[in-house]
Short mmCIF file of C-alpha atoms in Angstrom, two decimals:
data_model
loop_
_atom_site.label_atom_id
_atom_site.label_comp_id
_atom_site.label_asym_id
_atom_site.label_seq_id
_atom_site.Cartn_x
_atom_site.Cartn_y
_atom_site.Cartn_z
CA MET A 102 -0.17 0.08 0.37
CA LEU A 103 2.82 2.34 1.00
CA LEU A 104 4.56 1.66 -2.65
CA GLU A 105 1.47 1.93 -4.19
CA LEU A 106 0.98 5.48 -2.22
CA GLY A 107 4.69 6.79 -3.09
CA ALA A 108 4.26 5.49 -6.93
CA ALA A 109 0.99 7.50 -7.07
CA ASP A 110 2.27 10.93 -6.22
CA ASN A 111 6.21 10.39 -6.55
CA SER A 112 6.20 10.64 -2.88
CA ASN A 113 8.34 7.93 -2.08
CA VAL A 114 6.44 7.28 1.21
CA TYR A 115 7.72 3.69 1.59
CA GLU A 116 11.22 4.45 1.60
CA ARG A 117 11.06 7.61 3.63
CA ASP A 118 8.65 6.82 6.33
CA PHE A 119 8.68 3.08 6.56
CA GLU A 120 11.78 1.05 5.25
CA GLY A 121 14.25 2.31 7.58
CA ILE A 122 12.20 1.54 10.76
CA PHE A 123 10.70 -1.80 9.64
CA LEU A 124 14.55 -2.78 8.97
CA GLY A 125 15.99 -0.84 12.11
CA THR A 126 13.37 -3.04 13.80
CA THR A 127 13.88 -6.45 12.26
CA GLN A 128 17.59 -5.92 12.86
CA GLU A 129 16.30 -5.36 17.00
CA PHE A 130 14.08 -8.31 17.23
CA TYR A 131 16.64 -10.90 15.49
CA ARG A 132 19.50 -9.73 17.82
CA LEU A 133 17.65 -10.53 21.25
CA GLU A 134 15.95 -13.38 19.75
CA SER A 135 19.11 -15.25 18.67
CA LEU A 136 21.08 -13.61 21.79
CA SER A 137 18.23 -15.32 23.76
CA TYR A 138 18.11 -18.63 21.54
CA LEU A 139 21.79 -19.03 22.06
CA SER A 140 21.56 -18.68 25.71
CA ARG A 141 19.43 -21.53 26.36
CA ASN A 142 20.48 -24.48 23.41
CA THR A 143 23.14 -26.30 21.95
CA ALA A 144 24.77 -25.07 18.81
CA SER A 145 23.06 -27.99 16.51
CA ASP A 146 19.74 -26.78 17.58
CA TYR A 147 20.68 -23.11 17.21
CA VAL A 148 21.81 -23.77 13.66
CA VAL A 149 18.43 -25.36 13.04
CA LYS A 150 16.55 -22.55 14.34
CA ALA A 151 18.35 -19.93 12.40
CA ARG A 152 17.91 -21.92 8.91
CA ASN A 153 14.17 -22.37 9.80
CA ARG A 154 14.19 -18.41 10.28
CA ILE A 155 15.76 -17.62 7.19
CA GLU A 156 13.53 -19.44 5.04
CA GLU A 157 10.70 -17.95 7.09
CA GLU A 158 12.16 -14.52 6.94
CA LYS A 159 12.27 -15.18 2.82
CA SER A 160 8.73 -16.50 2.25
CA ARG A 161 7.71 -13.72 4.38
CA ALA A 162 9.19 -10.92 2.16
CA ALA A 163 7.78 -12.90 -0.64
CA ALA A 164 4.10 -13.07 0.72
CA LEU A 165 4.47 -9.42 1.54
CA GLY A 166 5.67 -8.84 -1.92
CA LEU A 167 8.66 -6.50 -0.36
CA PRO A 168 10.73 -4.78 -3.16
CA PRO A 169 13.74 -5.52 -3.78
CA SER A 170 15.61 -2.42 -2.84
CA THR A 171 14.60 -4.12 0.98
CA GLU A 172 14.69 -7.95 0.27
CA GLY A 173 18.46 -7.19 0.02
CA PRO A 174 19.39 -5.39 3.09
CA LEU A 175 16.92 -7.48 4.99
CA GLN A 176 18.28 -10.69 3.97
CA ASN A 177 21.91 -9.14 5.14
CA ILE A 178 20.55 -8.17 8.27
CA ILE A 179 19.45 -11.76 9.40
CA GLU A 180 22.26 -13.25 8.26
CA THR A 181 24.64 -10.57 10.26
CA GLU A 182 22.34 -10.68 13.25
CA ILE A 183 21.66 -14.63 13.10
CA ILE A 184 25.11 -16.05 11.69
CA ASP A 185 27.36 -13.38 12.05
CA ARG A 186 27.37 -12.08 15.29
CA HIS A 187 27.16 -15.63 16.68
CA ALA A 188 29.86 -17.57 14.38
CA LYS A 189 32.79 -17.98 17.16
CA VAL A 190 30.60 -18.74 19.80
CA LEU A 191 28.73 -21.49 17.81
CA VAL A 192 32.15 -22.85 16.81
CA ASP A 193 33.60 -22.84 20.54
CA MET A 194 30.23 -23.41 22.18
CA GLU A 195 31.16 -26.30 25.28
CA ASN A 196 30.17 -29.74 24.49
CA SER A 197 28.27 -28.61 21.16
CA GLY A 198 29.95 -25.93 19.31
CA PHE A 199 31.78 -27.13 15.94
CA ALA A 200 35.29 -27.47 17.61
CA SER A 201 33.46 -30.03 20.16
CA LEU A 202 31.73 -32.13 17.07
CA LEU A 203 34.81 -32.49 15.56
CA ARG A 204 35.82 -34.74 18.22
CA ASP A 205 33.09 -37.41 17.71
CA GLU A 206 33.10 -39.03 14.30
CA SER A 207 28.86 -39.66 14.38
CA LYS A 208 28.03 -36.07 14.09
CA ILE A 209 28.97 -34.91 10.53
CA ASP A 210 25.37 -34.19 9.77
CA GLU A 211 25.47 -31.20 12.59
CA LEU A 212 29.26 -30.50 11.14
CA ARG A 213 27.64 -30.09 7.32
CA ASP A 214 24.57 -27.72 8.86
CA MET A 215 26.95 -25.37 10.48
CA TYR A 216 29.06 -25.49 7.35
CA ASP A 217 25.85 -24.56 5.00
CA LEU A 218 24.75 -22.11 7.59
CA PHE A 219 28.08 -20.77 7.77
CA VAL A 220 28.61 -20.45 4.18
CA ARG A 221 25.98 -17.95 3.87
CA VAL A 222 28.17 -15.48 5.41
CA PRO A 223 31.72 -16.17 3.91
CA SER A 224 33.94 -14.72 6.20
CA SER A 225 32.14 -16.80 9.19
CA VAL A 226 33.56 -20.11 7.40
CA ASP A 227 37.04 -19.20 8.77
CA PHE A 228 35.91 -19.81 11.75
CA LEU A 229 35.46 -23.66 11.18
CA ARG A 230 38.60 -23.90 8.72
CA ASP A 231 40.82 -22.86 11.83
CA ALA A 232 38.68 -25.45 14.15
CA LEU A 233 39.12 -28.18 11.95
CA SER A 234 42.84 -27.27 11.96
CA ASP A 235 43.30 -26.77 15.56
CA ARG A 236 42.04 -30.35 15.80
CA ILE A 237 43.75 -32.01 13.47
CA LYS A 238 47.30 -30.28 14.85
CA THR A 239 46.23 -31.50 18.37
CA ASP A 240 45.45 -35.28 17.36
CA GLY A 241 48.98 -35.23 15.39
CA LYS A 242 50.61 -33.57 18.05
CA ALA A 243 49.29 -36.54 20.59
CA LEU A 244 50.81 -38.94 17.99
CA VAL A 245 53.86 -37.22 17.73
CA ALA A 246 53.84 -36.98 21.83
CA ASP A 247 53.07 -40.74 21.53
CA GLN A 248 55.60 -41.93 19.24
CA GLU A 249 58.78 -39.52 21.00
CA ARG A 250 57.57 -41.18 24.60
CA GLY A 251 58.27 -44.43 23.31
CA ALA A 252 54.60 -45.46 23.53
CA ALA A 253 53.88 -46.05 20.16
CA ASP A 254 56.14 -47.77 17.48
CA PRO A 255 56.83 -47.03 14.07
CA PRO A 256 53.99 -48.77 12.25
CA ALA A 257 51.48 -47.80 14.99
CA PHE A 258 52.05 -44.30 14.05
CA VAL A 259 51.95 -44.18 10.55
CA ARG A 260 48.34 -46.22 11.29
CA GLY A 261 47.92 -43.23 13.69
CA VAL A 262 48.30 -40.86 10.84
CA LEU A 263 46.52 -42.87 7.98
CA ALA A 264 43.55 -43.03 10.52
CA MET A 265 43.49 -39.44 11.49
CA ARG A 266 43.89 -38.64 7.51
CA ARG A 267 40.61 -40.64 6.79
CA ARG A 268 38.64 -39.59 9.38
CA TYR A 269 38.93 -35.80 8.97
CA GLY A 270 38.99 -36.36 4.88
CA ASP A 271 35.51 -37.27 5.99
CA VAL A 272 35.03 -34.34 7.47
CA VAL A 273 36.47 -32.31 4.50
CA SER A 274 34.40 -34.16 2.04
CA LYS A 275 31.17 -34.43 3.62
CA ALA A 276 30.94 -31.70 6.35
CA PHE A 277 32.93 -29.14 4.15
CA ARG A 278 31.50 -30.12 0.68
CA GLU A 279 35.40 -30.84 -0.73
CA GLU A 280 35.74 -27.06 -0.29
CA LYS A 281 38.94 -26.33 -1.78
CA ARG A 282 40.62 -24.04 0.67
CA VAL A 283 39.88 -26.90 3.39
CA CYS A 284 40.86 -29.24 0.97
CA LEU A 285 44.74 -27.66 0.70
CA ARG A 286 44.87 -26.39 4.59
CA GLU A 287 44.30 -29.91 5.81
CA LYS A 288 47.03 -31.42 3.07
CA ASN A 289 49.57 -28.64 4.43
CA ILE A 290 48.89 -29.70 8.53
CA TYR A 291 49.53 -33.24 7.82
CA PHE A 292 53.15 -32.33 6.27
CA PHE A 293 53.19 -30.24 9.55
CA VAL A 294 52.19 -33.49 11.60
CA VAL A 295 54.41 -35.52 9.85
CA LYS A 296 57.78 -33.48 9.74
#
């Protein structure tokens, strides 16, 4: 209605009187909702809720017939408030964050879901890449330490490295969808481990 009114008299009433308030209110709503939901749930639950909210908002924007000048900023606000502001916390959450999930081989789906959410804000994927790198380095250092202490013979060390490579290769191919940057990083880390 505001768009039609503005078009009828060339007044831009929608942009002037509504759009800024609408976007600001939406931003505040998602800022508060995401903080509240994050404080009461696991990282995996938050990821599911975030994905649903993004899709709901996209559907709502289409149903309301929002103009393209509003849809882009609206999507950006939602992704910033729901993903970008909480990316580091979602990676580091004790017992449920991405870094924690990497310790459990059965959590590939949860890892992939988090990657799929973070990929909407490309800079946030760096937190996932860093967590994977740190986990591989930690596991690799443990293998090396066992070898140096004499707790593992050379064949056991090699089996350990190969098992680690298989395990994290699975994470890279399934959770990270074989993203080239992660593949290269993983490869470089193994050189660090066996050096």
